[in-house]
């Protein structure tokens, strides 16, 4: 890869580390033992809505930041796969970003040790099925489908694309508020991978890869429908659409297309 491409990959890894650390920190603050938030907001569903909004806000800020300007702030293998499927990334970007996301998520989850026993009580924010594997799989596939559909809609619509980062907090508020009891509402294989590394708990971890990929492919099939061909994303970024030091975020080197 070229130096500019390495820069984007490294920025993606750092961004994912910040997302995992910041987002799961809010989970710990809101749901850990002795949580002051729980004393003021005793209703668990309301706290899930708040936590989802705060988790999404971390992603929003990273997207708007210089890191997001450089990498496009995918922060999620499902998002990278979606952009790849839309013909916007070459193979080396697909693998480079996913490896960076996994490395970043592992570092971010490791940093959660600063929360001590409060973080340990939640196993560093691991995601495991809440009821059974079937409902967890369906839930993960559905929330990822919703996430990718909204991202592709916003980034391909001239009037909506500037608001792409700002739809993430309310979207995650709803998704986490409603779906988290089923699977933990990961919608992000890297977000599930990092905590699993440090906790050593890999219970049904395959689900947090296969279900998001299934949801992503479902979204790609929807956007491949003839009636939606007028919606075309021109760069694999969630913001800073005019900035592309690498060129490979615009699919200029024969990426795959679905």
PDB file of C-alpha atoms in Angstrom:
ATOM      1  CA  UNK A   1       0.000   0.000   0.000  1.00  0.00           C
ATOM      2  CA  UNK A   2       1.003   3.609  -0.548  1.00  0.00           C
ATOM      3  CA  UNK A   3       1.921   5.839   2.426  1.00  0.00           C
ATOM      4  CA  UNK A   4      -1.416   7.669   2.160  1.00  0.00           C
ATOM      5  CA  UNK A   5      -3.245   4.359   2.301  1.00  0.00           C
ATOM      6  CA  UNK A   6      -1.332   3.242   5.371  1.00  0.00           C
ATOM      7  CA  UNK A   7      -2.249   6.552   6.965  1.00  0.00           C
ATOM      8  CA  UNK A   8      -5.937   5.848   6.336  1.00  0.00           C
ATOM      9  CA  UNK A   9      -5.652   2.307   7.705  1.00  0.00           C
ATOM     10  CA  UNK A  10      -3.890   3.490  10.867  1.00  0.00           C
ATOM     11  CA  UNK A  11      -6.473   6.245  11.370  1.00  0.00           C
ATOM     12  CA  UNK A  12      -9.206   3.627  11.034  1.00  0.00           C
ATOM     13  CA  UNK A  13      -7.585   1.492  13.718  1.00  0.00           C
ATOM     14  CA  UNK A  14      -7.231   4.425  16.113  1.00  0.00           C
ATOM     15  CA  UNK A  15     -10.804   5.498  15.461  1.00  0.00           C
ATOM     16  CA  UNK A  16     -12.114   2.010  16.185  1.00  0.00           C
ATOM     17  CA  UNK A  17     -10.101   1.857  19.415  1.00  0.00           C
ATOM     18  CA  UNK A  18     -11.683   5.120  20.543  1.00  0.00           C
ATOM     19  CA  UNK A  19     -15.155   3.912  19.581  1.00  0.00           C
ATOM     20  CA  UNK A  20     -14.828   0.692  21.559  1.00  0.00           C
ATOM     21  CA  UNK A  21     -13.290   2.369  24.591  1.00  0.00           C
ATOM     22  CA  UNK A  22     -15.644   5.347  24.621  1.00  0.00           C
ATOM     23  CA  UNK A  23     -18.800   3.473  23.697  1.00  0.00           C
ATOM     24  CA  UNK A  24     -18.346   0.591  26.116  1.00  0.00           C
ATOM     25  CA  UNK A  25     -17.307   3.039  28.843  1.00  0.00           C
ATOM     26  CA  UNK A  26     -20.820   4.459  28.633  1.00  0.00           C
ATOM     27  CA  UNK A  27     -22.210   0.926  28.928  1.00  0.00           C
ATOM     28  CA  UNK A  28     -20.155   0.447  32.097  1.00  0.00           C
ATOM     29  CA  UNK A  29     -21.158   3.831  33.521  1.00  0.00           C
ATOM     30  CA  UNK A  30     -24.844   3.228  32.856  1.00  0.00           C
ATOM     31  CA  UNK A  31     -25.079  -0.454  33.807  1.00  0.00           C
ATOM     32  CA  UNK A  32     -22.114  -1.269  36.040  1.00  0.00           C
ATOM     33  CA  UNK A  33     -22.587  -2.009  39.762  1.00  0.00           C
ATOM     34  CA  UNK A  34     -22.992   1.134  41.801  1.00  0.00           C
ATOM     35  CA  UNK A  35     -23.891   3.136  38.700  1.00  0.00           C
ATOM     36  CA  UNK A  36     -24.973   6.639  39.641  1.00  0.00           C
ATOM     37  CA  UNK A  37     -26.934   6.771  36.395  1.00  0.00           C
ATOM     38  CA  UNK A  38     -29.030   3.801  37.514  1.00  0.00           C
ATOM     39  CA  UNK A  39     -29.958   5.638  40.699  1.00  0.00           C
ATOM     40  CA  UNK A  40     -31.385   8.521  38.661  1.00  0.00           C
ATOM     41  CA  UNK A  41     -32.694   6.441  35.755  1.00  0.00           C
ATOM     42  CA  UNK A  42     -33.846   3.136  37.281  1.00  0.00           C
ATOM     43  CA  UNK A  43     -35.728   1.962  34.195  1.00  0.00           C
ATOM     44  CA  UNK A  44     -33.355  -0.324  32.261  1.00  0.00           C
ATOM     45  CA  UNK A  45     -35.022   0.330  28.902  1.00  0.00           C
ATOM     46  CA  UNK A  46     -34.660   4.088  29.277  1.00  0.00           C
ATOM     47  CA  UNK A  47     -31.000   3.608  30.171  1.00  0.00           C
ATOM     48  CA  UNK A  48     -30.541   1.479  27.064  1.00  0.00           C
ATOM     49  CA  UNK A  49     -31.929   4.286  24.921  1.00  0.00           C
ATOM     50  CA  UNK A  50     -29.576   6.748  26.627  1.00  0.00           C
ATOM     51  CA  UNK A  51     -26.611   4.390  26.320  1.00  0.00           C
ATOM     52  CA  UNK A  52     -27.297   3.794  22.631  1.00  0.00           C
ATOM     53  CA  UNK A  53     -27.419   7.537  22.018  1.00  0.00           C
ATOM     54  CA  UNK A  54     -24.131   8.087  23.856  1.00  0.00           C
ATOM     55  CA  UNK A  55     -22.442   5.155  22.086  1.00  0.00           C
ATOM     56  CA  UNK A  56     -23.610   6.558  18.763  1.00  0.00           C
ATOM     57  CA  UNK A  57     -22.393  10.012  19.768  1.00  0.00           C
ATOM     58  CA  UNK A  58     -18.876   8.639  20.179  1.00  0.00           C
ATOM     59  CA  UNK A  59     -19.068   7.334  16.617  1.00  0.00           C
ATOM     60  CA  UNK A  60     -20.439  10.668  15.422  1.00  0.00           C
ATOM     61  CA  UNK A  61     -17.571  12.628  16.974  1.00  0.00           C
ATOM     62  CA  UNK A  62     -14.959  10.279  15.509  1.00  0.00           C
ATOM     63  CA  UNK A  63     -16.576  10.628  12.088  1.00  0.00           C
ATOM     64  CA  UNK A  64     -16.371  14.417  12.312  1.00  0.00           C
ATOM     65  CA  UNK A  65     -12.796  14.366  13.644  1.00  0.00           C
ATOM     66  CA  UNK A  66      -9.504  14.461  11.701  1.00  0.00           C
ATOM     67  CA  UNK A  67      -9.390  10.665  12.034  1.00  0.00           C
ATOM     68  CA  UNK A  68     -12.696  10.419  10.205  1.00  0.00           C
ATOM     69  CA  UNK A  69     -11.457  12.865   7.606  1.00  0.00           C
ATOM     70  CA  UNK A  70      -8.526  10.576   6.824  1.00  0.00           C
ATOM     71  CA  UNK A  71     -10.143   7.131   6.972  1.00  0.00           C
ATOM     72  CA  UNK A  72     -13.830   7.758   6.371  1.00  0.00           C
ATOM     73  CA  UNK A  73     -14.653   6.403   9.849  1.00  0.00           C
ATOM     74  CA  UNK A  74     -16.102   3.024   8.962  1.00  0.00           C
ATOM     75  CA  UNK A  75     -15.178   1.765  12.461  1.00  0.00           C
ATOM     76  CA  UNK A  76     -17.028  -1.454  11.675  1.00  0.00           C
ATOM     77  CA  UNK A  77     -16.257  -4.376   9.331  1.00  0.00           C
ATOM     78  CA  UNK A  78     -19.918  -4.421   8.277  1.00  0.00           C
ATOM     79  CA  UNK A  79     -19.656  -0.841   7.010  1.00  0.00           C
ATOM     80  CA  UNK A  80     -16.419  -1.617   5.172  1.00  0.00           C
ATOM     81  CA  UNK A  81     -17.996  -4.687   3.576  1.00  0.00           C
ATOM     82  CA  UNK A  82     -20.990  -2.585   2.524  1.00  0.00           C
ATOM     83  CA  UNK A  83     -18.800   0.015   0.813  1.00  0.00           C
ATOM     84  CA  UNK A  84     -16.792  -2.779  -0.802  1.00  0.00           C
ATOM     85  CA  UNK A  85     -19.990  -4.339  -2.048  1.00  0.00           C
ATOM     86  CA  UNK A  86     -21.026  -1.011  -3.560  1.00  0.00           C
ATOM     87  CA  UNK A  87     -17.831  -0.992  -5.600  1.00  0.00           C
ATOM     88  CA  UNK A  88     -16.027   1.686  -3.621  1.00  0.00           C
ATOM     89  CA  UNK A  89     -13.036  -0.195  -2.205  1.00  0.00           C
ATOM     90  CA  UNK A  90     -10.297  -2.432  -3.611  1.00  0.00           C
ATOM     91  CA  UNK A  91      -9.448  -5.715  -1.913  1.00  0.00           C
ATOM     92  CA  UNK A  92      -6.442  -4.304  -0.070  1.00  0.00           C
ATOM     93  CA  UNK A  93      -8.624  -1.625   1.525  1.00  0.00           C
ATOM     94  CA  UNK A  94     -11.202  -4.224   2.561  1.00  0.00           C
ATOM     95  CA  UNK A  95      -8.639  -6.402   4.332  1.00  0.00           C
ATOM     96  CA  UNK A  96      -6.529  -3.492   5.583  1.00  0.00           C
ATOM     97  CA  UNK A  97      -9.484  -1.770   7.201  1.00  0.00           C
ATOM     98  CA  UNK A  98     -10.905  -4.919   8.791  1.00  0.00           C
ATOM     99  CA  UNK A  99      -7.525  -5.886  10.264  1.00  0.00           C
ATOM    100  CA  UNK A 100      -7.116  -2.333  11.580  1.00  0.00           C
ATOM    101  CA  UNK A 101     -10.610  -2.398  13.068  1.00  0.00           C
ATOM    102  CA  UNK A 102      -9.944  -5.665  14.886  1.00  0.00           C
ATOM    103  CA  UNK A 103      -6.587  -4.439  16.184  1.00  0.00           C
ATOM    104  CA  UNK A 104      -8.097  -1.131  17.263  1.00  0.00           C
ATOM    105  CA  UNK A 105     -11.049  -2.808  18.952  1.00  0.00           C
ATOM    106  CA  UNK A 106      -8.669  -5.056  20.871  1.00  0.00           C
ATOM    107  CA  UNK A 107      -6.634  -2.077  22.073  1.00  0.00           C
ATOM    108  CA  UNK A 108      -9.756  -0.120  22.961  1.00  0.00           C
ATOM    109  CA  UNK A 109     -11.218  -3.023  24.915  1.00  0.00           C
ATOM    110  CA  UNK A 110      -7.916  -3.519  26.719  1.00  0.00           C
ATOM    111  CA  UNK A 111      -7.980   0.098  27.859  1.00  0.00           C
ATOM    112  CA  UNK A 112     -11.297  -0.594  29.612  1.00  0.00           C
ATOM    113  CA  UNK A 113      -9.193  -2.063  32.415  1.00  0.00           C
ATOM    114  CA  UNK A 114      -9.104   1.480  33.828  1.00  0.00           C
ATOM    115  CA  UNK A 115     -12.667   0.853  35.051  1.00  0.00           C
ATOM    116  CA  UNK A 116     -11.390  -1.869  37.387  1.00  0.00           C
ATOM    117  CA  UNK A 117     -14.004  -4.060  39.048  1.00  0.00           C
ATOM    118  CA  UNK A 118     -16.823  -1.984  37.590  1.00  0.00           C
ATOM    119  CA  UNK A 119     -15.723  -2.963  34.100  1.00  0.00           C
ATOM    120  CA  UNK A 120     -14.913  -6.525  35.135  1.00  0.00           C
ATOM    121  CA  UNK A 121     -18.493  -6.998  36.296  1.00  0.00           C
ATOM    122  CA  UNK A 122     -19.661  -6.503  32.717  1.00  0.00           C
ATOM    123  CA  UNK A 123     -16.793  -8.560  31.296  1.00  0.00           C
ATOM    124  CA  UNK A 124     -15.447  -5.510  29.442  1.00  0.00           C
ATOM    125  CA  UNK A 125     -18.722  -5.179  27.540  1.00  0.00           C
ATOM    126  CA  UNK A 126     -18.892  -8.594  25.877  1.00  0.00           C
ATOM    127  CA  UNK A 127     -21.882  -9.419  23.709  1.00  0.00           C
ATOM    128  CA  UNK A 128     -23.627 -12.774  24.150  1.00  0.00           C
ATOM    129  CA  UNK A 129     -27.127 -13.969  23.222  1.00  0.00           C
ATOM    130  CA  UNK A 130     -29.718 -12.853  25.744  1.00  0.00           C
ATOM    131  CA  UNK A 131     -32.328 -15.553  25.183  1.00  0.00           C
ATOM    132  CA  UNK A 132     -31.308 -18.005  22.489  1.00  0.00           C
ATOM    133  CA  UNK A 133     -29.057 -18.101  19.455  1.00  0.00           C
ATOM    134  CA  UNK A 134     -31.918 -17.868  16.965  1.00  0.00           C
ATOM    135  CA  UNK A 135     -33.405 -14.627  18.277  1.00  0.00           C
ATOM    136  CA  UNK A 136     -29.939 -13.157  18.826  1.00  0.00           C
ATOM    137  CA  UNK A 137     -28.972 -13.949  15.233  1.00  0.00           C
ATOM    138  CA  UNK A 138     -32.170 -12.414  13.889  1.00  0.00           C
ATOM    139  CA  UNK A 139     -31.702  -9.347  16.077  1.00  0.00           C
ATOM    140  CA  UNK A 140     -28.081  -8.798  15.044  1.00  0.00           C
ATOM    141  CA  UNK A 141     -28.887  -9.283  11.372  1.00  0.00           C
ATOM    142  CA  UNK A 142     -31.805  -6.854  11.610  1.00  0.00           C
ATOM    143  CA  UNK A 143     -29.985  -4.050  13.436  1.00  0.00           C
ATOM    144  CA  UNK A 144     -27.034  -4.317  11.045  1.00  0.00           C
ATOM    145  CA  UNK A 145     -29.426  -4.285   8.092  1.00  0.00           C
ATOM    146  CA  UNK A 146     -30.988  -1.086   9.451  1.00  0.00           C
ATOM    147  CA  UNK A 147     -27.592   0.510  10.091  1.00  0.00           C
ATOM    148  CA  UNK A 148     -26.245  -0.227   6.614  1.00  0.00           C
ATOM    149  CA  UNK A 149     -29.466   0.807   4.873  1.00  0.00           C
ATOM    150  CA  UNK A 150     -29.472   4.151   6.661  1.00  0.00           C
ATOM    151  CA  UNK A 151     -25.772   4.745   5.946  1.00  0.00           C
ATOM    152  CA  UNK A 152     -26.169   3.929   2.247  1.00  0.00           C
ATOM    153  CA  UNK A 153     -29.289   6.082   2.009  1.00  0.00           C
ATOM    154  CA  UNK A 154     -27.706   9.107   3.659  1.00  0.00           C
ATOM    155  CA  UNK A 155     -24.335   8.894   1.909  1.00  0.00           C
ATOM    156  CA  UNK A 156     -25.961   8.557  -1.513  1.00  0.00           C
ATOM    157  CA  UNK A 157     -28.534  11.338  -1.155  1.00  0.00           C
ATOM    158  CA  UNK A 158     -27.368  14.867  -1.938  1.00  0.00           C
ATOM    159  CA  UNK A 159     -29.623  16.476   0.666  1.00  0.00           C
ATOM    160  CA  UNK A 160     -28.956  13.942   3.412  1.00  0.00           C
ATOM    161  CA  UNK A 161     -25.256  13.120   3.121  1.00  0.00           C
ATOM    162  CA  UNK A 162     -24.073  16.106   5.175  1.00  0.00           C
ATOM    163  CA  UNK A 163     -26.184  14.807   8.070  1.00  0.00           C
ATOM    164  CA  UNK A 164     -24.836  11.250   7.994  1.00  0.00           C
ATOM    165  CA  UNK A 165     -22.825  11.474  11.263  1.00  0.00           C
ATOM    166  CA  UNK A 166     -25.732  13.072  13.089  1.00  0.00           C
ATOM    167  CA  UNK A 167     -28.185  10.279  12.377  1.00  0.00           C
ATOM    168  CA  UNK A 168     -25.949   7.763  14.161  1.00  0.00           C
ATOM    169  CA  UNK A 169     -26.800   8.731  17.800  1.00  0.00           C
ATOM    170  CA  UNK A 170     -30.605   8.624  17.421  1.00  0.00           C
ATOM    171  CA  UNK A 171     -30.414   5.491  15.288  1.00  0.00           C
ATOM    172  CA  UNK A 172     -28.327   3.642  17.863  1.00  0.00           C
ATOM    173  CA  UNK A 173     -30.542   4.937  20.643  1.00  0.00           C
ATOM    174  CA  UNK A 174     -33.524   3.182  19.087  1.00  0.00           C
ATOM    175  CA  UNK A 175     -31.648   0.035  18.057  1.00  0.00           C
ATOM    176  CA  UNK A 176     -29.941  -0.467  21.422  1.00  0.00           C
ATOM    177  CA  UNK A 177     -33.049   0.470  23.366  1.00  0.00           C
ATOM    178  CA  UNK A 178     -35.163  -2.144  21.626  1.00  0.00           C
ATOM    179  CA  UNK A 179     -32.765  -4.912  20.573  1.00  0.00           C
ATOM    180  CA  UNK A 180     -30.031  -5.070  23.227  1.00  0.00           C
ATOM    181  CA  UNK A 181     -31.844  -7.663  25.406  1.00  0.00           C
ATOM    182  CA  UNK A 182     -31.704 -10.117  22.490  1.00  0.00           C
ATOM    183  CA  UNK A 183     -28.022  -9.959  21.549  1.00  0.00           C
ATOM    184  CA  UNK A 184     -26.411  -6.892  23.105  1.00  0.00           C
ATOM    185  CA  UNK A 185     -26.989  -4.950  19.872  1.00  0.00           C
ATOM    186  CA  UNK A 186     -23.444  -5.061  18.572  1.00  0.00           C
ATOM    187  CA  UNK A 187     -24.048  -4.599  14.825  1.00  0.00           C
ATOM    188  CA  UNK A 188     -20.258  -4.505  14.640  1.00  0.00           C
ATOM    189  CA  UNK A 189     -18.005  -7.593  14.611  1.00  0.00           C
ATOM    190  CA  UNK A 190     -15.006  -5.563  15.802  1.00  0.00           C
ATOM    191  CA  UNK A 191     -16.930  -4.176  18.777  1.00  0.00           C
ATOM    192  CA  UNK A 192     -17.694  -7.772  19.840  1.00  0.00           C
ATOM    193  CA  UNK A 193     -14.212  -9.077  19.028  1.00  0.00           C
ATOM    194  CA  UNK A 194     -12.212  -6.719  21.257  1.00  0.00           C
ATOM    195  CA  UNK A 195     -13.977  -7.517  24.545  1.00  0.00           C
ATOM    196  CA  UNK A 196     -13.977 -11.246  23.699  1.00  0.00           C
ATOM    197  CA  UNK A 197     -10.175 -11.189  23.402  1.00  0.00           C
ATOM    198  CA  UNK A 198      -9.687  -9.767  26.886  1.00  0.00           C
ATOM    199  CA  UNK A 199     -12.497 -11.609  28.657  1.00  0.00           C
ATOM    200  CA  UNK A 200     -11.738 -14.945  27.009  1.00  0.00           C
ATOM    201  CA  UNK A 201     -15.468 -15.467  26.528  1.00  0.00           C
ATOM    202  CA  UNK A 202     -16.218 -16.578  22.977  1.00  0.00           C
ATOM    203  CA  UNK A 203     -19.737 -17.887  23.554  1.00  0.00           C
ATOM    204  CA  UNK A 204     -21.498 -17.971  20.164  1.00  0.00           C
ATOM    205  CA  UNK A 205     -18.995 -15.407  18.887  1.00  0.00           C
ATOM    206  CA  UNK A 206     -19.494 -16.641  15.326  1.00  0.00           C
ATOM    207  CA  UNK A 207     -22.966 -15.130  15.519  1.00  0.00           C
ATOM    208  CA  UNK A 208     -21.512 -11.624  15.841  1.00  0.00           C
ATOM    209  CA  UNK A 209     -19.789 -12.092  12.500  1.00  0.00           C
ATOM    210  CA  UNK A 210     -22.274 -14.084  10.469  1.00  0.00           C
ATOM    211  CA  UNK A 211     -25.379 -12.132  11.497  1.00  0.00           C
ATOM    212  CA  UNK A 212     -23.937  -8.664  10.711  1.00  0.00           C
ATOM    213  CA  UNK A 213     -22.587  -9.923   7.389  1.00  0.00           C
ATOM    214  CA  UNK A 214     -26.022 -11.372   6.623  1.00  0.00           C
ATOM    215  CA  UNK A 215     -27.657  -8.048   7.450  1.00  0.00           C
ATOM    216  CA  UNK A 216     -25.103  -6.210   5.333  1.00  0.00           C
ATOM    217  CA  UNK A 217     -25.726  -8.398   2.305  1.00  0.00           C
ATOM    218  CA  UNK A 218     -29.448  -7.940   2.793  1.00  0.00           C
ATOM    219  CA  UNK A 219     -28.982  -4.171   2.661  1.00  0.00           C
ATOM    220  CA  UNK A 220     -26.793  -4.471  -0.441  1.00  0.00           C
ATOM    221  CA  UNK A 221     -29.485  -6.510  -2.165  1.00  0.00           C
ATOM    222  CA  UNK A 222     -32.075  -3.853  -1.354  1.00  0.00           C
ATOM    223  CA  UNK A 223     -29.895  -1.104  -2.809  1.00  0.00           C
ATOM    224  CA  UNK A 224     -29.259  -3.228  -5.894  1.00  0.00           C
ATOM    225  CA  UNK A 225     -32.965  -3.089  -6.777  1.00  0.00           C
ATOM    226  CA  UNK A 226     -33.638  -1.221 -10.051  1.00  0.00           C
ATOM    227  CA  UNK A 227     -35.939   1.248  -8.310  1.00  0.00           C
ATOM    228  CA  UNK A 228     -33.032   2.431  -6.126  1.00  0.00           C
ATOM    229  CA  UNK A 229     -30.355   2.719  -8.800  1.00  0.00           C
ATOM    230  CA  UNK A 230     -30.575   6.500  -8.629  1.00  0.00           C
ATOM    231  CA  UNK A 231     -28.991   6.298  -5.169  1.00  0.00           C
ATOM    232  CA  UNK A 232     -25.235   6.078  -5.720  1.00  0.00           C
ATOM    233  CA  UNK A 233     -22.590   6.564  -3.047  1.00  0.00           C
ATOM    234  CA  UNK A 234     -19.455   8.043  -4.613  1.00  0.00           C
ATOM    235  CA  UNK A 235     -16.943   7.654  -1.763  1.00  0.00           C
ATOM    236  CA  UNK A 236     -16.520   5.190   1.106  1.00  0.00           C
ATOM    237  CA  UNK A 237     -16.796   7.796   3.858  1.00  0.00           C
ATOM    238  CA  UNK A 238     -19.419   8.916   6.344  1.00  0.00           C
ATOM    239  CA  UNK A 239     -18.332  12.570   6.190  1.00  0.00           C
ATOM    240  CA  UNK A 240     -15.612  14.807   4.701  1.00  0.00           C
ATOM    241  CA  UNK A 241     -16.794  13.540   1.312  1.00  0.00           C
ATOM    242  CA  UNK A 242     -14.523  15.807  -0.732  1.00  0.00           C
ATOM    243  CA  UNK A 243     -11.354  14.742   1.046  1.00  0.00           C
ATOM    244  CA  UNK A 244      -9.624  11.613  -0.255  1.00  0.00           C
ATOM    245  CA  UNK A 245      -5.840  11.495  -0.060  1.00  0.00           C
ATOM    246  CA  UNK A 246      -5.700   7.844  -1.072  1.00  0.00           C
ATOM    247  CA  UNK A 247      -7.990   7.511  -4.076  1.00  0.00           C
ATOM    248  CA  UNK A 248      -8.900   3.988  -2.995  1.00  0.00           C
ATOM    249  CA  UNK A 249     -11.967   5.233  -1.123  1.00  0.00           C
ATOM    250  CA  UNK A 250     -13.574   6.030  -4.463  1.00  0.00           C
ATOM    251  CA  UNK A 251     -13.095   2.603  -5.976  1.00  0.00           C
ATOM    252  CA  UNK A 252     -10.635   3.744  -8.592  1.00  0.00           C
ATOM    253  CA  UNK A 253      -8.753   0.450  -8.816  1.00  0.00           C
ATOM    254  CA  UNK A 254     -11.242  -2.203  -9.937  1.00  0.00           C
ATOM    255  CA  UNK A 255     -12.929  -3.182  -6.671  1.00  0.00           C
ATOM    256  CA  UNK A 256     -15.588  -5.840  -6.559  1.00  0.00           C
ATOM    257  CA  UNK A 257     -19.183  -4.791  -7.088  1.00  0.00           C
ATOM    258  CA  UNK A 258     -22.399  -6.322  -5.831  1.00  0.00           C
TER     259      UNK A 258
END
